[in-house]
Amino acid sequence: MAQVWCLSWRETWAILWPVSHPQSIIEAFRAAGQEQVFAFWDSLSSEQQQNLLAQAQEIDLAEIARLNATLVAQSEGEKGDFSGLIPAPFEPLPQNGGDQNAWNRAREIGENALRAGRVAAFTVAGGQGTRLGYDGPKGTFPVTPLTQKSLFQVFAEKIDATQKRFGAPLHWFIMTSHINHDATEHFFREHDFFGLDSTRVHFFRQGRMPAVDFAGKILLEAPDQIAMSPDGHGGSLRALARSGALELMKNEGVDTISYFQVDNPLVRCVDPEFIGWHLQKQSEMSSKMLPKAYPEEKLGHFCLENGRLVVVEYSDLPMEMQRQRDENGRLRFVAGSIALHVLDRDFVARMAQESSLPFHRADKKIPFVNASGEVVKPEAPNGIKFETFVFDALPFAQNPLVIETSRAEEFAPVKNAQGADSPQTVIEDQLRQWTRWANAAGANIATDETGLPPFSFEVAPSFALDETSFAQSWEKLGSAAKIEAGTVLK
Ligand code: UTP
């Protein structure tokens, strides 16, 4: 396993400096109106005091003051002015009117980039996965119907199949957080990196931010622990730079980063067409969209604001605009964001330097220590977490590009324990996909009206990454090939 550096200068400093300068740190917090952070100081052991000082030193008090004056001061319901927004253009799929030749060209360019070793896979896996309520890093959650492969294993096998197809080994970067870093590394070691070359799998932690109450006071989660949480997937840009990952990419001739989230087993981790479109258009940051299924669907919207590409969250865009339709009856703001991006390495370096992503506020239930030193688990939101979002980099990118993808082929996130986007729907969406591929190759599996087969089976990425590769592998099996309950094709 290749370990990119894990500590930022701020973190290293945080460890070294407080030992000799505790009073100056405490004084700085007092001057900033945050003295409650040291409310239990006198009752702490010297080791606990050092821990608390190290965490305190990670905090940029001027940044917290700025956020208190802006985000915390505004009520959560306050929205911006969206009257100037128009829908963003995108490249439609060939089956939806796109230019087949242009898509073919894109695939060729992407495949050449993969053969040349210019591309790395990048998974953001630092989230807390609170909605799923699973105890462990989300990437370790089992998702396949029979062999119970974890999300990480599914991605590892897709990455392996891709590198074998193009004859060039891939690097895979995985961003974790302080909460799940050790457990994530342990999981990979325990599973022998799922057959990947461990020197090409790189883990690094994202940054973190303190949570505050509604008055802007930094919360403690224990007498010696500040309530810290990951700084959002937008933190990935800074973390890629400061961990040394960008430097490593440069040394290895990688200039293109394929970004995906940890929760979607249908994702094409490294998609030649997407990479090809990105390179062909000399885009610094490209994104995939899919048409929203209905106005209330909880996807961000690709829009143009003063000519710049932006993503406006579903919770921000007024519902009246989300319901607007064009002259053909199609949703006007139809382009939904599914958090798939291709990023230019130098663009990430530039964004990381400028630290230009804005923070967003999220009102959450945050366990905290009250004045008597007891831990309180609130029933309702009691504080604010600060997060940056990776799509906020889009307006800074040159030639940003949006291409369409197919929901059935590429989007089945596991977000909730039950209902929509849950383990059950994710299993069904995988079965539907494999059944489509199999039936296109002549396997003749009966389905219900939603395309779901009456039994479970599995198709490993080593057998097929898509419909075309399925057909090729299926043909090799010969005419006796059959899929029934319990079949695992690999
Ligand atoms: P989500 O928005 O689904 O958040 O993250 P989450 O934290 O995983 O889950 P909930 O909201 O608590 O239920 C989308 C993607 O961004 C990553 C997640 O790991 C997931 O891949 N992410 C999110 C980070 O890497 N860091 C963060 O700080 C937040």
Coordinates of C-alpha atoms and ligand atoms in Angstrom, one line a residue:
M1 CA 0.0 0.0 0.0
A2 CA 1.4 3.4 -0.9
Q3 CA 0.7 5.9 1.8
V4 CA 0.7 9.4 0.6
W5 CA 1.5 11.9 3.3
C6 CA -1.3 12.1 5.8
L7 CA -0.6 15.3 7.7
S8 CA -1.0 18.8 6.5
W9 CA 1.4 21.5 7.7
R10 CA -1.4 22.7 10.0
E11 CA -1.8 19.2 11.5
T12 CA 1.9 18.7 12.0
W13 CA 2.2 22.2 13.5
A14 CA -0.8 21.3 15.7
I15 CA 1.1 18.4 17.2
L16 CA 4.4 20.3 17.7
W17 CA 3.4 23.8 18.7
P18 CA 1.0 23.4 21.6
V19 CA 3.4 21.5 23.8
S20 CA 5.4 24.7 24.3
H21 CA 2.7 27.4 23.8
P22 CA -0.6 26.3 25.5
Q23 CA -1.4 29.7 27.0
S24 CA -1.1 31.6 23.7
I25 CA -3.6 29.2 22.1
I26 CA -6.1 29.4 24.9
E27 CA -5.7 33.2 24.8
A28 CA -6.4 33.2 21.0
F29 CA -9.6 31.3 21.6
R30 CA -10.7 33.6 24.4
A31 CA -10.1 36.6 22.2
A32 CA -12.2 35.1 19.5
G33 CA -15.1 34.5 22.0
Q34 CA -14.5 30.7 21.9
E35 CA -13.2 30.2 25.5
Q36 CA -15.8 27.4 26.1
V37 CA -13.5 25.1 24.2
F38 CA -11.3 25.1 27.3
A39 CA -14.1 25.0 29.9
F40 CA -12.8 21.7 31.3
W41 CA -9.1 22.4 31.0
D42 CA -8.3 22.2 34.7
S43 CA -9.9 18.8 35.1
L44 CA -8.0 17.2 32.1
S45 CA -4.9 15.0 32.4
S46 CA -1.9 16.5 30.7
E47 CA -2.3 14.0 27.8
Q48 CA -5.9 15.2 27.3
Q49 CA -4.8 18.8 27.5
Q50 CA -2.2 18.1 24.7
N51 CA -4.9 16.4 22.6
L52 CA -7.3 19.3 23.0
L53 CA -4.6 21.8 22.1
A54 CA -3.6 19.9 19.0
Q55 CA -7.2 19.9 17.8
A56 CA -7.6 23.6 18.7
Q57 CA -4.5 24.4 16.7
E58 CA -6.1 22.9 13.6
I59 CA -8.8 25.5 13.7
D60 CA -8.5 28.7 11.7
L61 CA -10.3 31.1 14.1
A62 CA -10.5 33.8 11.5
E63 CA -12.3 31.4 9.1
I64 CA -14.8 30.5 11.8
A65 CA -15.4 34.2 12.6
R66 CA -16.0 34.8 8.8
L67 CA -18.4 31.8 8.7
N68 CA -20.2 33.0 11.9
A69 CA -20.7 36.4 10.3
T70 CA -22.1 35.0 7.1
L71 CA -23.5 31.4 7.1
V72 CA -24.3 31.2 10.8
A73 CA -25.9 34.7 10.9
Q74 CA -28.3 33.8 8.1
S75 CA -31.3 31.6 8.8
E76 CA -31.1 28.3 7.1
G77 CA -34.1 29.0 4.9
E78 CA -32.5 32.0 3.3
K79 CA -31.8 31.4 -0.4
G80 CA -30.1 33.4 -3.1
D81 CA -31.6 35.1 -6.2
F82 CA -32.1 32.4 -8.9
S83 CA -34.0 34.6 -11.4
G84 CA -31.1 34.8 -13.8
L85 CA -30.4 31.0 -14.0
I86 CA -30.9 29.2 -17.2
P87 CA -30.5 25.4 -17.9
A88 CA -27.0 24.3 -18.8
P89 CA -26.4 22.7 -22.2
F90 CA -25.1 19.1 -22.3
E91 CA -24.0 16.4 -24.8
P92 CA -26.9 14.0 -25.2
L93 CA -26.4 10.3 -25.6
P94 CA -26.6 9.0 -29.2
Q95 CA -29.9 7.3 -28.4
N96 CA -31.3 10.6 -27.3
G97 CA -30.2 12.6 -30.3
G98 CA -26.5 12.9 -29.7
D99 CA -23.9 12.6 -32.5
Q100 CA -22.8 9.0 -32.7
N101 CA -19.6 9.9 -34.5
A102 CA -18.6 12.4 -31.8
W103 CA -19.2 9.7 -29.1
N104 CA -17.1 7.2 -31.0
R105 CA -14.3 9.8 -31.3
A106 CA -14.5 10.5 -27.6
R107 CA -14.2 6.8 -26.8
E108 CA -11.1 6.5 -29.0
I109 CA -9.5 9.5 -27.4
G110 CA -10.3 8.1 -23.9
E111 CA -9.0 4.7 -24.7
N112 CA -5.8 6.1 -26.0
A113 CA -5.4 8.1 -22.7
L114 CA -5.9 5.0 -20.7
R115 CA -3.4 3.0 -22.8
A116 CA -0.9 5.8 -22.2
G117 CA -1.4 5.7 -18.4
R118 CA -2.7 9.3 -18.2
V119 CA -5.7 8.5 -16.0
A120 CA -6.2 7.7 -12.3
A121 CA -9.3 6.6 -10.4
F122 CA -10.4 8.7 -7.4
T123 CA -13.0 7.8 -4.8
V124 CA -14.3 10.2 -2.2
A125 CA -15.1 8.0 0.8
G126 CA -14.8 10.5 3.7
G127 CA -18.5 10.9 4.3
Q128 CA -20.2 9.8 7.5
G129 CA -23.0 7.8 5.8
T130 CA -25.5 8.7 8.6
R131 CA -28.6 8.1 6.5
L132 CA -27.6 4.4 5.9
G133 CA -26.8 4.0 9.5
Y134 CA -24.2 1.4 8.9
D135 CA -21.4 0.9 11.5
G136 CA -18.2 1.2 9.4
P137 CA -16.9 3.0 6.3
K138 CA -19.6 3.0 3.7
G139 CA -17.2 1.4 1.1
T140 CA -17.1 -1.7 3.2
F141 CA -20.9 -2.1 2.9
P142 CA -22.0 -5.3 1.1
V143 CA -24.0 -4.6 -2.1
T144 CA -24.0 -7.6 -4.5
P145 CA -26.9 -10.0 -4.3
L146 CA -25.1 -13.4 -3.9
T147 CA -21.4 -13.0 -3.0
Q148 CA -22.0 -9.9 -0.9
K149 CA -19.1 -8.0 -2.4
S150 CA -18.5 -4.6 -0.7
L151 CA -18.6 -1.4 -2.6
F152 CA -14.8 -1.2 -2.4
Q153 CA -14.5 -4.7 -3.9
V154 CA -16.8 -3.8 -6.7
F155 CA -14.7 -0.8 -7.6
A156 CA -11.5 -2.7 -7.2
E157 CA -12.7 -5.4 -9.6
K158 CA -13.9 -2.7 -12.1
I159 CA -10.5 -1.0 -11.9
D160 CA -8.7 -4.3 -12.4
A161 CA -10.8 -5.2 -15.4
T162 CA -10.2 -1.8 -16.9
Q163 CA -6.4 -1.9 -16.5
K164 CA -6.4 -5.4 -18.0
R165 CA -8.5 -4.2 -20.9
F166 CA -6.2 -1.3 -21.8
G167 CA -2.9 -3.0 -20.8
A168 CA -1.8 -0.1 -18.5
P169 CA -1.9 -0.2 -14.7
L170 CA -4.1 2.3 -12.9
H171 CA -3.5 4.3 -9.7
W172 CA -6.5 4.5 -7.4
F173 CA -6.7 7.3 -4.8
I174 CA -9.2 7.0 -2.0
M175 CA -10.0 9.9 0.2
T176 CA -11.0 9.0 3.8
S177 CA -11.7 11.1 6.9
H178 CA -10.3 11.1 10.4
I179 CA -13.3 9.0 11.4
N180 CA -12.9 6.1 8.9
H181 CA -9.3 6.2 7.7
D182 CA -7.8 3.4 9.8
A183 CA -10.8 1.1 9.3
T184 CA -10.6 1.7 5.5
E185 CA -7.0 0.8 5.3
H186 CA -7.5 -2.2 7.5
F187 CA -10.3 -3.4 5.3
F188 CA -8.1 -3.3 2.2
R189 CA -5.2 -5.0 4.0
E190 CA -7.5 -7.7 5.3
H191 CA -8.8 -8.4 1.8
D192 CA -5.3 -8.3 0.2
F193 CA -6.4 -5.3 -1.8
F194 CA -8.8 -7.4 -3.8
G195 CA -6.0 -8.5 -6.0
L196 CA -4.8 -5.0 -6.9
D197 CA -1.2 -4.0 -6.7
S198 CA -1.1 -2.4 -3.2
T199 CA 1.6 0.1 -4.2
R200 CA -1.0 1.6 -6.6
V201 CA -3.7 2.1 -4.0
H202 CA -3.3 5.4 -2.1
F203 CA -5.3 6.5 1.0
F204 CA -5.3 10.0 2.4
R205 CA -7.4 11.9 4.9
Q206 CA -9.5 14.9 4.1
G207 CA -9.6 18.0 6.2
R208 CA -12.0 18.6 9.0
M209 CA -13.9 21.5 10.5
P210 CA -15.3 22.2 13.9
A211 CA -19.1 22.2 14.4
V212 CA -20.7 25.3 16.1
D213 CA -24.0 25.9 17.9
F214 CA -26.5 28.3 16.5
A215 CA -24.7 31.2 18.3
G216 CA -21.5 30.3 16.5
K217 CA -19.8 28.7 19.5
I218 CA -17.5 25.8 18.8
L219 CA -19.0 22.6 20.3
L220 CA -17.1 20.0 22.4
E221 CA -18.1 16.4 21.9
A222 CA -16.2 15.4 25.1
P223 CA -14.4 17.5 27.7
D224 CA -11.1 17.0 25.7
Q225 CA -12.6 16.7 22.2
I226 CA -13.8 19.3 19.8
A227 CA -16.8 18.2 17.7
M228 CA -15.0 17.9 14.3
S229 CA -16.4 16.6 11.1
P230 CA -15.1 16.1 7.6
D231 CA -15.1 19.3 5.5
G232 CA -17.3 18.0 2.6
H233 CA -16.4 16.4 -0.7
G234 CA -15.1 19.7 -1.9
G235 CA -12.3 19.2 0.6
S236 CA -11.0 16.6 -1.8
L237 CA -9.3 19.2 -4.0
R238 CA -7.2 20.6 -1.1
A239 CA -6.6 17.1 0.3
L240 CA -5.4 15.8 -3.1
A241 CA -2.8 18.6 -3.2
R242 CA -1.6 18.6 0.4
S243 CA -1.4 14.8 0.7
G244 CA 1.1 14.6 -2.1
A245 CA -1.3 12.8 -4.4
L246 CA -1.0 15.4 -7.1
E247 CA 2.8 15.2 -7.0
L248 CA 2.7 11.5 -7.2
M249 CA 0.4 11.7 -10.3
K250 CA 2.7 14.2 -11.9
N251 CA 5.7 11.9 -11.4
E252 CA 3.7 9.0 -12.8
G253 CA 2.5 10.9 -15.9
V254 CA -1.1 11.1 -14.8
D255 CA -2.9 14.3 -15.8
T256 CA -6.6 13.2 -15.7
I257 CA -8.6 12.2 -12.6
S258 CA -11.7 10.2 -12.7
Y259 CA -13.8 11.2 -9.6
F260 CA -16.6 9.1 -8.2
Q261 CA -18.5 8.7 -4.9
V262 CA -18.2 5.6 -2.7
D263 CA -21.9 4.8 -2.8
N264 CA -22.8 3.8 -6.4
P265 CA -21.9 0.2 -7.5
L266 CA -23.1 0.9 -11.0
V267 CA -20.5 3.6 -11.6
R268 CA -18.1 3.3 -14.5
C269 CA -15.1 4.0 -12.3
V270 CA -13.0 5.0 -15.3
D271 CA -15.1 5.6 -18.4
P272 CA -13.2 6.0 -21.7
E273 CA -16.1 8.0 -23.4
F274 CA -16.3 10.4 -20.5
I275 CA -12.5 10.9 -20.4
G276 CA -12.4 11.3 -24.2
W277 CA -15.1 14.0 -24.2
H278 CA -13.2 15.8 -21.4
L279 CA -9.8 15.7 -23.2
Q280 CA -11.3 16.5 -26.6
K281 CA -13.0 19.6 -25.3
Q282 CA -9.9 20.6 -23.3
S283 CA -12.1 20.8 -20.3
E284 CA -10.7 21.4 -16.9
M285 CA -13.6 19.8 -15.1
S286 CA -16.3 17.7 -16.8
S287 CA -19.5 16.2 -15.3
K288 CA -22.1 13.6 -16.1
M289 CA -25.8 14.3 -15.9
L290 CA -28.9 12.3 -16.2
P291 CA -32.4 13.6 -16.9
K292 CA -34.4 14.1 -13.7
A293 CA -37.2 11.6 -13.4
Y294 CA -39.6 14.0 -11.8
P295 CA -39.4 17.6 -10.5
E296 CA -39.0 16.7 -6.8
E297 CA -36.2 14.2 -7.4
K298 CA -33.3 15.1 -5.1
L299 CA -30.6 15.9 -7.5
G300 CA -28.6 19.1 -8.0
H301 CA -29.3 20.9 -11.3
F302 CA -26.7 21.9 -13.9
C303 CA -27.4 25.6 -14.7
L304 CA -25.7 28.6 -16.2
E305 CA -25.3 31.6 -14.1
N306 CA -24.0 34.7 -15.9
G307 CA -22.6 32.3 -18.5
R308 CA -20.8 30.1 -15.9
L309 CA -21.6 26.5 -15.2
V310 CA -22.9 25.9 -11.7
V311 CA -24.8 23.2 -9.8
V312 CA -27.8 24.4 -7.8
E313 CA -28.9 22.0 -5.1
Y314 CA -32.4 20.6 -5.1
S315 CA -32.9 22.2 -1.7
D316 CA -32.0 25.7 -3.1
L317 CA -33.7 25.9 -6.5
P318 CA -37.3 27.1 -6.0
M319 CA -39.8 24.3 -6.5
E320 CA -41.6 26.5 -9.0
M321 CA -38.5 26.5 -11.2
Q322 CA -37.9 22.7 -10.7
R323 CA -41.4 22.2 -12.1
Q324 CA -41.1 24.4 -15.2
R325 CA -41.4 22.5 -18.5
D326 CA -40.3 23.4 -22.0
E327 CA -42.5 23.5 -25.2
N328 CA -42.1 19.7 -25.5
G329 CA -43.3 19.1 -22.0
R330 CA -39.8 18.2 -20.8
L331 CA -38.5 19.5 -17.5
R332 CA -36.7 22.7 -18.2
F333 CA -34.1 22.2 -15.5
V334 CA -33.7 18.6 -16.5
A335 CA -30.0 18.0 -16.1
G336 CA -29.5 16.3 -12.7
S337 CA -26.0 16.0 -11.2
I338 CA -24.9 12.5 -10.0
A339 CA -21.5 13.6 -8.7
L340 CA -19.4 12.1 -11.5
H341 CA -16.5 14.2 -12.7
V342 CA -13.3 14.2 -14.7
L343 CA -10.8 16.7 -13.4
D344 CA -7.6 18.0 -14.9
R345 CA -4.7 17.6 -12.4
D346 CA -3.4 21.1 -12.8
F347 CA -6.9 22.5 -12.3
V348 CA -7.1 20.7 -9.0
A349 CA -3.7 22.1 -8.0
R350 CA -4.9 25.6 -8.9
M351 CA -8.1 25.2 -6.9
A352 CA -6.3 23.8 -3.9
Q353 CA -4.0 26.8 -3.8
E354 CA -6.8 29.4 -4.1
S355 CA -8.9 27.6 -1.5
S356 CA -11.8 29.2 -3.3
L357 CA -14.7 26.8 -2.6
P358 CA -17.3 28.4 -0.4
F359 CA -18.6 26.6 2.7
H360 CA -22.2 25.6 3.0
R361 CA -24.0 25.2 6.3
A362 CA -25.8 22.0 7.3
D363 CA -28.0 22.1 10.4
K364 CA -27.5 18.8 12.2
K365 CA -28.0 17.0 15.5
I366 CA -24.6 17.2 17.0
P367 CA -23.9 15.4 20.3
F368 CA -22.2 17.9 22.7
V369 CA -21.0 18.3 26.2
N370 CA -23.1 20.6 28.4
A371 CA -21.8 22.9 31.1
S372 CA -21.8 20.1 33.7
G373 CA -19.6 17.9 31.4
E374 CA -22.4 15.5 30.4
V375 CA -22.8 14.3 26.8
V376 CA -26.1 15.4 25.4
K377 CA -27.6 13.6 22.3
P378 CA -30.0 16.2 20.9
E379 CA -33.4 15.2 19.4
A380 CA -33.5 18.1 17.0
P381 CA -30.7 20.0 15.1
N382 CA -28.7 22.0 17.6
G383 CA -25.8 23.1 15.5
I384 CA -24.1 23.6 12.2
K385 CA -21.5 21.7 10.3
F386 CA -19.5 23.4 7.5
E387 CA -18.9 21.6 4.2
T388 CA -17.6 22.5 0.8
F389 CA -18.9 20.8 -2.3
V390 CA -16.8 19.7 -5.2
F391 CA -19.2 20.9 -7.9
D392 CA -18.5 24.5 -6.6
A393 CA -15.3 24.2 -8.6
L394 CA -17.2 24.1 -11.9
P395 CA -17.5 27.9 -12.3
F396 CA -13.7 28.2 -12.0
A397 CA -13.0 25.6 -14.7
Q398 CA -12.1 26.4 -18.3
N399 CA -14.4 24.8 -20.9
P400 CA -16.5 22.8 -18.4
L401 CA -18.5 20.2 -20.1
V402 CA -21.6 18.1 -19.2
I403 CA -22.4 14.8 -20.9
E404 CA -25.4 12.6 -20.5
T405 CA -25.3 9.1 -19.0
S406 CA -28.0 6.5 -18.6
R407 CA -29.6 6.1 -15.2
A408 CA -30.2 2.3 -15.7
E409 CA -26.5 1.8 -16.6
E410 CA -24.8 4.1 -14.2
F411 CA -26.7 5.3 -11.2
A412 CA -27.8 3.2 -8.2
P413 CA -26.5 4.9 -5.0
V414 CA -27.0 3.4 -1.6
K415 CA -28.0 6.3 0.7
N416 CA -30.8 5.2 3.0
A417 CA -31.4 2.1 5.1
Q418 CA -34.8 1.6 3.5
G419 CA -37.0 2.9 0.7
A420 CA -35.5 4.8 -2.3
D421 CA -31.7 4.4 -2.8
S422 CA -31.4 1.6 -0.2
P423 CA -29.6 -1.7 -0.2
Q424 CA -32.7 -3.4 -1.7
T425 CA -33.0 -1.0 -4.7
V426 CA -29.3 -1.2 -5.3
I427 CA -29.4 -5.0 -5.5
E428 CA -32.4 -4.8 -7.9
D429 CA -30.7 -2.2 -10.1
Q430 CA -27.6 -4.4 -10.5
L431 CA -29.8 -7.4 -11.3
R432 CA -31.7 -5.4 -13.9
Q433 CA -28.5 -4.3 -15.5
W434 CA -27.0 -7.8 -15.7
T435 CA -30.3 -9.1 -17.1
R436 CA -30.3 -6.5 -19.8
W437 CA -26.8 -7.3 -20.8
A438 CA -27.5 -11.1 -20.7
N439 CA -30.7 -10.8 -22.7
A440 CA -29.0 -8.6 -25.3
A441 CA -26.5 -11.5 -25.7
G442 CA -29.4 -14.0 -26.1
A443 CA -29.6 -15.4 -22.6
N444 CA -33.4 -15.3 -22.5
I445 CA -34.1 -14.5 -18.9
A446 CA -37.7 -13.8 -18.0
T447 CA -38.4 -10.5 -16.3
D448 CA -41.2 -8.6 -14.7
E449 CA -42.4 -5.3 -16.2
T450 CA -39.6 -3.4 -14.4
G451 CA -36.9 -5.7 -16.0
L452 CA -36.2 -7.6 -12.8
P453 CA -35.5 -11.3 -13.1
P454 CA -37.3 -13.9 -10.8
F455 CA -34.0 -15.1 -9.3
S456 CA -30.6 -13.7 -8.2
F457 CA -27.3 -14.2 -10.1
E458 CA -24.1 -12.1 -10.4
V459 CA -21.8 -10.8 -13.1
A460 CA -18.3 -10.0 -12.0
P461 CA -16.5 -7.0 -13.6
S462 CA -13.9 -9.6 -14.8
F463 CA -16.6 -11.1 -17.0
A464 CA -18.2 -7.9 -18.2
L465 CA -18.0 -4.2 -17.6
D466 CA -20.8 -3.3 -20.1
E467 CA -23.1 -4.8 -22.7
T468 CA -20.4 -5.2 -25.3
S469 CA -17.9 -7.0 -23.1
F470 CA -20.7 -9.2 -21.8
A471 CA -21.5 -10.3 -25.3
Q472 CA -17.9 -11.1 -26.0
S473 CA -17.5 -13.2 -22.8
W474 CA -20.8 -14.9 -23.3
E475 CA -19.9 -16.0 -26.8
K476 CA -16.7 -17.6 -25.4
L477 CA -18.9 -19.7 -23.1
G478 CA -20.5 -21.4 -26.1
S479 CA -24.0 -22.5 -26.8
A480 CA -24.5 -24.4 -23.5
A481 CA -24.2 -21.3 -21.5
K482 CA -27.1 -20.7 -19.1
I483 CA -28.0 -18.3 -16.3
E484 CA -30.1 -19.6 -13.5
A485 CA -30.6 -18.9 -9.8
G486 CA -27.2 -18.7 -8.1
T487 CA -25.1 -18.4 -11.3
V488 CA -22.0 -16.3 -10.8
L489 CA -20.3 -15.3 -14.1
K490 CA -16.6 -14.3 -13.6
Ligands
UTP1 P1 -23.2 12.2 0.9 O1 -23.7 13.6 0.5 O2 -24.1 11.1 0.5 O3 -22.9 12.2 2.4 O4 -21.7 12.0 0.3 P2 -22.5 11.1 3.4 O5 -21.7 11.7 4.5 O6 -21.7 9.9 2.7 O7 -23.9 10.4 3.9 P3 -25.0 11.1 4.9 O8 -25.4 12.3 4.2 O9 -24.3 11.3 6.2 O10 -26.0 10.0 4.9 C1 -21.5 11.9 -1.1 C2 -20.1 11.4 -1.3 O11 -19.2 12.3 -0.9 C3 -18.3 11.7 0.1 C4 -19.1 10.5 0.6 O12 -18.2 9.6 1.2 C5 -19.8 10.0 -0.6 O13 -18.9 9.3 -1.4 N1 -18.0 12.7 1.1 C6 -19.0 13.4 1.7 C7 -16.7 12.8 1.5 O14 -15.8 12.2 1.0 N2 -16.4 13.7 2.5 C8 -17.3 14.5 3.1 O15 -17.0 15.3 4.0 C9 -18.7 14.3 2.7

